[in-house]
Coordinates of C-alpha atoms and ligand atoms in Angstrom, one line a residue:
M1 CA 65.9 23.5 61.9
N2 CA 62.9 20.7 62.4
P3 CA 62.2 19.4 59.0
A4 CA 58.5 19.4 59.6
I5 CA 58.6 23.2 60.0
N6 CA 60.6 23.7 57.4
E7 CA 58.1 21.5 55.1
G8 CA 54.9 24.1 56.4
K9 CA 56.8 26.5 55.9
D10 CA 57.1 25.3 51.8
R11 CA 53.6 24.7 52.0
L12 CA 52.2 27.9 53.3
S13 CA 54.6 30.1 50.7
E14 CA 52.8 27.9 47.8
F15 CA 49.6 28.7 49.9
R16 CA 50.1 32.6 49.7
K17 CA 50.6 32.8 46.1
G18 CA 47.5 30.8 45.5
I19 CA 45.3 31.1 43.2
R20 CA 41.9 29.6 42.5
V21 CA 40.1 30.0 39.4
V22 CA 36.2 28.9 39.8
S23 CA 34.1 28.6 36.7
S24 CA 30.7 29.9 37.5
V25 CA 27.1 27.7 36.7
V26 CA 24.3 28.9 34.5
S27 CA 21.2 28.7 36.6
R28 CA 17.6 30.1 36.4
E29 CA 16.3 32.1 39.9
G30 CA 13.1 33.5 40.4
G31 CA 10.3 33.7 37.8
G32 CA 12.6 32.3 35.3
F33 CA 15.8 34.4 34.5
L34 CA 19.4 33.2 33.5
V35 CA 22.0 33.6 36.0
H36 CA 25.9 32.9 35.8
R37 CA 26.6 31.9 39.6
P38 CA 30.1 31.0 40.7
F39 CA 28.6 30.1 44.2
P40 CA 27.2 28.6 46.3
T41 CA 27.7 25.6 44.3
G42 CA 28.2 22.1 44.9
A43 CA 32.0 23.1 44.7
L44 CA 32.0 26.3 46.1
R45 CA 29.0 26.8 49.4
D46 CA 30.0 29.9 50.5
F47 CA 33.0 32.1 50.5
D48 CA 33.1 34.0 54.0
P49 CA 31.5 36.7 55.0
F50 CA 29.6 36.5 51.2
L51 CA 26.9 34.1 50.4
L52 CA 25.9 34.2 46.7
L53 CA 26.8 36.2 43.8
D54 CA 24.9 35.9 40.8
E55 CA 25.7 37.4 37.6
M56 CA 21.7 38.4 36.0
G57 CA 22.6 38.1 32.4
P58 CA 23.8 38.9 30.1
V59 CA 20.3 38.6 28.5
N60 CA 18.5 40.3 25.4
Y61 CA 14.7 40.2 26.2
R62 CA 12.1 40.8 23.4
P63 CA 9.0 43.4 24.5
G64 CA 7.1 41.7 27.4
E65 CA 9.3 38.9 28.1
A66 CA 11.8 40.1 30.9
V67 CA 10.9 38.5 34.1
G68 CA 12.5 38.9 37.8
A69 CA 11.5 37.8 41.4
P70 CA 8.1 38.4 42.5
D71 CA 7.3 38.9 46.6
H72 CA 9.4 37.0 48.8
P73 CA 11.4 37.3 51.9
H74 CA 14.8 37.5 53.3
R75 CA 16.5 37.7 56.9
G76 CA 20.2 37.6 58.2
F77 CA 22.0 38.9 55.3
E78 CA 22.4 41.8 53.2
T79 CA 21.9 41.8 49.3
V80 CA 23.6 44.0 47.2
T81 CA 22.4 44.6 44.0
Y82 CA 24.4 46.8 40.8
M83 CA 23.0 47.0 37.9
L84 CA 24.8 47.2 34.5
E85 CA 22.0 47.3 31.7
G86 CA 18.4 47.3 31.9
A87 CA 16.0 48.4 34.6
M88 CA 14.4 47.0 37.3
E89 CA 12.0 47.9 40.4
H90 CA 11.9 46.9 43.6
R91 CA 9.0 47.0 46.4
D92 CA 8.8 46.2 50.3
S93 CA 7.3 45.4 53.3
A94 CA 8.0 48.4 54.6
G95 CA 6.3 50.5 51.6
H96 CA 9.6 51.2 50.4
A97 CA 9.8 51.3 46.5
G98 CA 12.2 52.3 44.1
K99 CA 14.3 52.3 40.4
L100 CA 17.9 50.5 40.2
R101 CA 19.1 51.6 36.5
P102 CA 22.7 51.0 35.4
G103 CA 24.6 52.1 37.5
D104 CA 22.8 52.7 41.0
V105 CA 23.3 50.0 43.7
Q106 CA 20.7 49.0 46.1
W107 CA 22.6 47.7 49.5
M108 CA 19.6 46.0 51.7
T109 CA 20.4 44.8 55.3
A110 CA 17.4 42.6 55.5
G111 CA 18.2 42.0 59.3
S112 CA 15.4 40.4 60.9
G113 CA 13.2 40.1 58.1
V114 CA 11.8 42.0 54.5
V115 CA 9.3 40.8 52.1
H116 CA 10.0 42.3 48.6
S117 CA 9.4 42.2 45.1
E118 CA 12.7 42.7 42.8
L119 CA 10.7 42.8 38.9
P120 CA 11.9 44.6 35.5
E121 CA 10.7 48.3 35.5
E122 CA 7.3 48.8 33.3
E123 CA 8.6 50.8 30.6
F124 CA 11.7 48.1 30.2
L125 CA 9.3 45.2 30.2
R126 CA 7.3 46.7 27.6
K127 CA 10.4 47.4 25.1
G128 CA 12.6 44.6 26.0
G129 CA 16.3 45.0 26.2
R130 CA 19.4 44.2 27.5
A131 CA 19.6 42.8 31.0
H132 CA 22.5 42.6 32.9
G133 CA 23.7 43.2 36.7
F134 CA 24.7 41.8 39.9
Q135 CA 23.4 40.6 43.0
L136 CA 25.9 39.4 45.9
W137 CA 24.6 38.2 49.6
V138 CA 26.8 39.5 52.6
N139 CA 26.2 37.9 55.2
L140 CA 25.4 39.4 58.7
P141 CA 27.4 38.8 62.1
R142 CA 25.8 36.8 64.6
K143 CA 25.0 40.0 66.7
D144 CA 23.2 41.5 63.5
K145 CA 21.8 39.5 61.9
M146 CA 18.3 40.6 64.0
I147 CA 18.6 44.6 63.2
R148 CA 16.2 46.8 61.9
P149 CA 16.1 46.1 58.1
R150 CA 17.9 49.3 56.0
Y151 CA 18.1 50.3 52.3
Q152 CA 20.8 52.7 51.0
E153 CA 19.9 53.1 47.3
I154 CA 22.7 55.1 46.0
P155 CA 22.4 56.6 42.0
R156 CA 24.7 56.2 39.3
E157 CA 26.4 59.4 39.7
G158 CA 27.0 59.1 43.7
I159 CA 28.8 56.5 43.0
P160 CA 32.7 57.5 43.3
V161 CA 34.8 57.0 40.3
A162 CA 38.8 56.4 40.7
T163 CA 41.3 56.6 37.3
S164 CA 45.0 55.2 37.9
P165 CA 47.4 58.0 37.2
D166 CA 48.1 56.6 33.8
G167 CA 44.5 56.4 32.8
K168 CA 44.5 53.2 31.9
T169 CA 42.3 51.9 35.2
V170 CA 39.1 53.1 36.2
V171 CA 37.2 52.3 39.6
R172 CA 33.7 52.6 40.6
V173 CA 34.2 52.4 44.2
I174 CA 31.3 51.0 45.8
A175 CA 32.3 50.1 49.0
G176 CA 35.7 50.2 50.3
E177 CA 38.2 52.1 48.8
S178 CA 40.5 52.4 46.1
L179 CA 43.1 54.6 44.3
G180 CA 42.4 57.3 46.9
K181 CA 39.0 57.2 46.8
K182 CA 36.3 56.5 49.5
A183 CA 33.0 54.5 48.7
V184 CA 30.0 56.1 50.2
I185 CA 27.8 52.5 50.9
D186 CA 28.5 51.8 54.5
T187 CA 28.5 48.0 55.5
R188 CA 28.6 46.3 59.1
I189 CA 31.3 44.7 58.5
P190 CA 34.7 46.1 56.1
I191 CA 33.7 44.9 53.0
T192 CA 35.6 46.1 49.4
Y193 CA 33.3 45.8 46.1
L194 CA 35.0 47.1 42.9
H195 CA 34.0 47.8 39.8
V196 CA 37.2 47.8 37.6
R197 CA 37.8 49.0 33.8
M198 CA 41.1 48.2 32.7
E199 CA 43.0 48.9 29.4
A200 CA 45.3 46.6 27.8
G201 CA 48.3 47.3 30.1
G202 CA 47.0 48.4 32.6
V203 CA 48.1 47.4 36.0
L204 CA 45.9 47.7 39.7
D205 CA 47.9 47.4 43.1
Q206 CA 45.1 47.0 45.5
S207 CA 45.5 47.1 49.3
L208 CA 42.9 45.9 51.5
P209 CA 41.7 45.0 55.2
G210 CA 44.2 42.8 56.5
G211 CA 42.9 39.2 57.2
S212 CA 40.1 40.1 54.2
R213 CA 39.1 37.0 52.0
V214 CA 39.2 38.5 48.0
F215 CA 37.5 37.1 44.8
A216 CA 37.3 39.0 41.5
Y217 CA 34.5 38.0 39.2
V218 CA 35.9 38.7 35.6
V219 CA 32.7 40.5 33.9
K220 CA 34.2 41.4 30.0
G221 CA 37.2 39.9 28.8
E222 CA 40.4 38.4 30.2
G223 CA 42.8 39.3 32.6
D224 CA 45.8 38.2 35.2
F225 CA 45.4 37.5 38.1
G226 CA 47.9 37.7 41.6
S227 CA 52.0 37.7 41.3
E228 CA 51.7 34.8 38.8
Q229 CA 49.5 36.0 36.9
T230 CA 47.2 33.7 36.3
R231 CA 44.5 34.1 33.5
A232 CA 40.8 33.9 34.0
V233 CA 37.9 35.0 31.5
E234 CA 34.0 36.1 31.7
H235 CA 31.9 34.3 33.9
Q236 CA 35.0 32.9 35.9
M237 CA 35.5 34.3 39.7
V238 CA 39.7 34.3 40.9
I239 CA 40.2 33.5 44.5
F240 CA 43.4 35.3 46.2
E241 CA 43.9 32.3 48.7
H242 CA 46.6 34.6 50.9
R243 CA 44.9 37.1 52.9
D244 CA 48.1 39.6 53.6
G245 CA 45.8 42.8 52.1
K246 CA 47.2 42.9 48.7
V247 CA 46.0 41.9 45.2
T248 CA 47.6 42.4 41.8
V249 CA 45.4 42.7 38.5
S250 CA 47.3 43.5 35.1
V251 CA 45.7 43.0 31.7
P252 CA 48.0 42.2 28.4
E253 CA 49.6 44.5 26.5
G254 CA 47.6 44.4 23.1
G255 CA 44.2 42.7 24.3
T256 CA 40.9 44.2 24.5
G257 CA 40.9 45.1 28.1
C258 CA 39.5 43.8 31.4
E259 CA 36.5 44.4 33.4
F260 CA 35.9 42.7 36.6
L261 CA 34.7 43.0 40.3
L262 CA 37.1 42.8 43.1
I263 CA 35.4 42.3 46.3
A264 CA 37.2 41.3 49.6
G265 CA 35.2 41.0 53.2
T266 CA 36.4 39.9 56.6
P267 CA 35.4 36.8 57.3
L268 CA 33.0 36.2 60.3
E269 CA 34.2 32.4 61.0
E270 CA 30.2 32.2 62.4
P271 CA 28.2 28.7 62.0
I272 CA 25.9 29.3 58.6
A273 CA 22.4 28.0 58.4
R274 CA 21.1 27.8 55.7
Y275 CA 17.7 27.4 53.8
G276 CA 16.6 29.7 51.0
P277 CA 16.5 33.6 51.7
F278 CA 16.6 32.6 55.5
V279 CA 20.4 32.8 56.6
M280 CA 20.9 32.2 60.0
N281 CA 23.6 30.5 63.0
T282 CA 21.3 27.4 63.8
E283 CA 18.6 25.0 62.4
E284 CA 16.4 26.4 65.0
E285 CA 16.9 30.1 64.2
I286 CA 16.0 28.6 60.5
H287 CA 12.9 27.3 61.9
E288 CA 12.0 30.6 63.9
A289 CA 12.3 32.5 60.1
I290 CA 10.3 29.9 58.2
D291 CA 7.5 30.0 61.1
D292 CA 7.8 34.2 61.1
Y293 CA 7.5 34.5 57.6
R294 CA 4.5 32.2 57.1
N295 CA 2.6 33.7 60.1
G296 CA 2.7 37.3 58.6
R297 CA 5.8 38.5 61.2
M298 CA 8.2 39.8 58.2
G299 CA 5.0 41.8 56.7
M300 CA 3.6 41.9 53.2
I301 CA 3.9 44.2 49.7
R302 CA 0.8 46.3 50.4
P303 CA -0.6 47.2 46.6
S304 CA 0.3 50.9 45.6
Ligands
MN401 MN1 15.2 39.3 47.2

């Protein structure tokens, strides 16, 4: 056998087992709220088809202190907001307004352009309290970047919940499917977004669409990821290097359990031109986006 091919195979099997753990960077966004951000960072620019993951907080606000992100545009991708604690209020240039409370999901397809605000809900702002949530940016394929904006808002009760036969693993199925339950949100490309709570001794064998890129993000506690059981803790992102459509997560016996997001998507493998809230395929399209925004062609939020 050709030794070069042999060597290639050994490398491939290493790669297939591979798990990479990436720590978040702490940053301030919008009006100055704290985020833990595994990407984009200097070390990881994106994770095709995902562009950003922000863990908002957790942070305890005193009365009147909570901050959010006032009016700003988006074009060319989707923002997915998932609240765990606290309450947010959003408004947009299409006259759409809503409140997000713990467990609610907002899947916004910005498409050709939206101007929106994401602010603390009035009562939450007045009283203060703990805020914690996630925002994920999902890229759109070139052919869908300029589609009409769309909102899918699913209240907590509308998110399917699956439980393993031993009762140790509970999965909220935001996108895709897990343990026989299917999400209600539809996505432009195959996306899996699971919020998993696992007690000590729990195991999850999750199948994903073949070819998916997969990562986990630890929200609380610690878990063992992949067949080599690589340990990861709070605020860490776990990258599964292989793309064979199967991942395993377990939680050590006697521990405190683990809460994590498991997120997967089919990579677009298209060029990315990115400037703040606009993500397109070419520099020229970015200039168009800036121009359209400055000239009011993405609309504006009308006072209520
Ligand atoms: Mn936004």
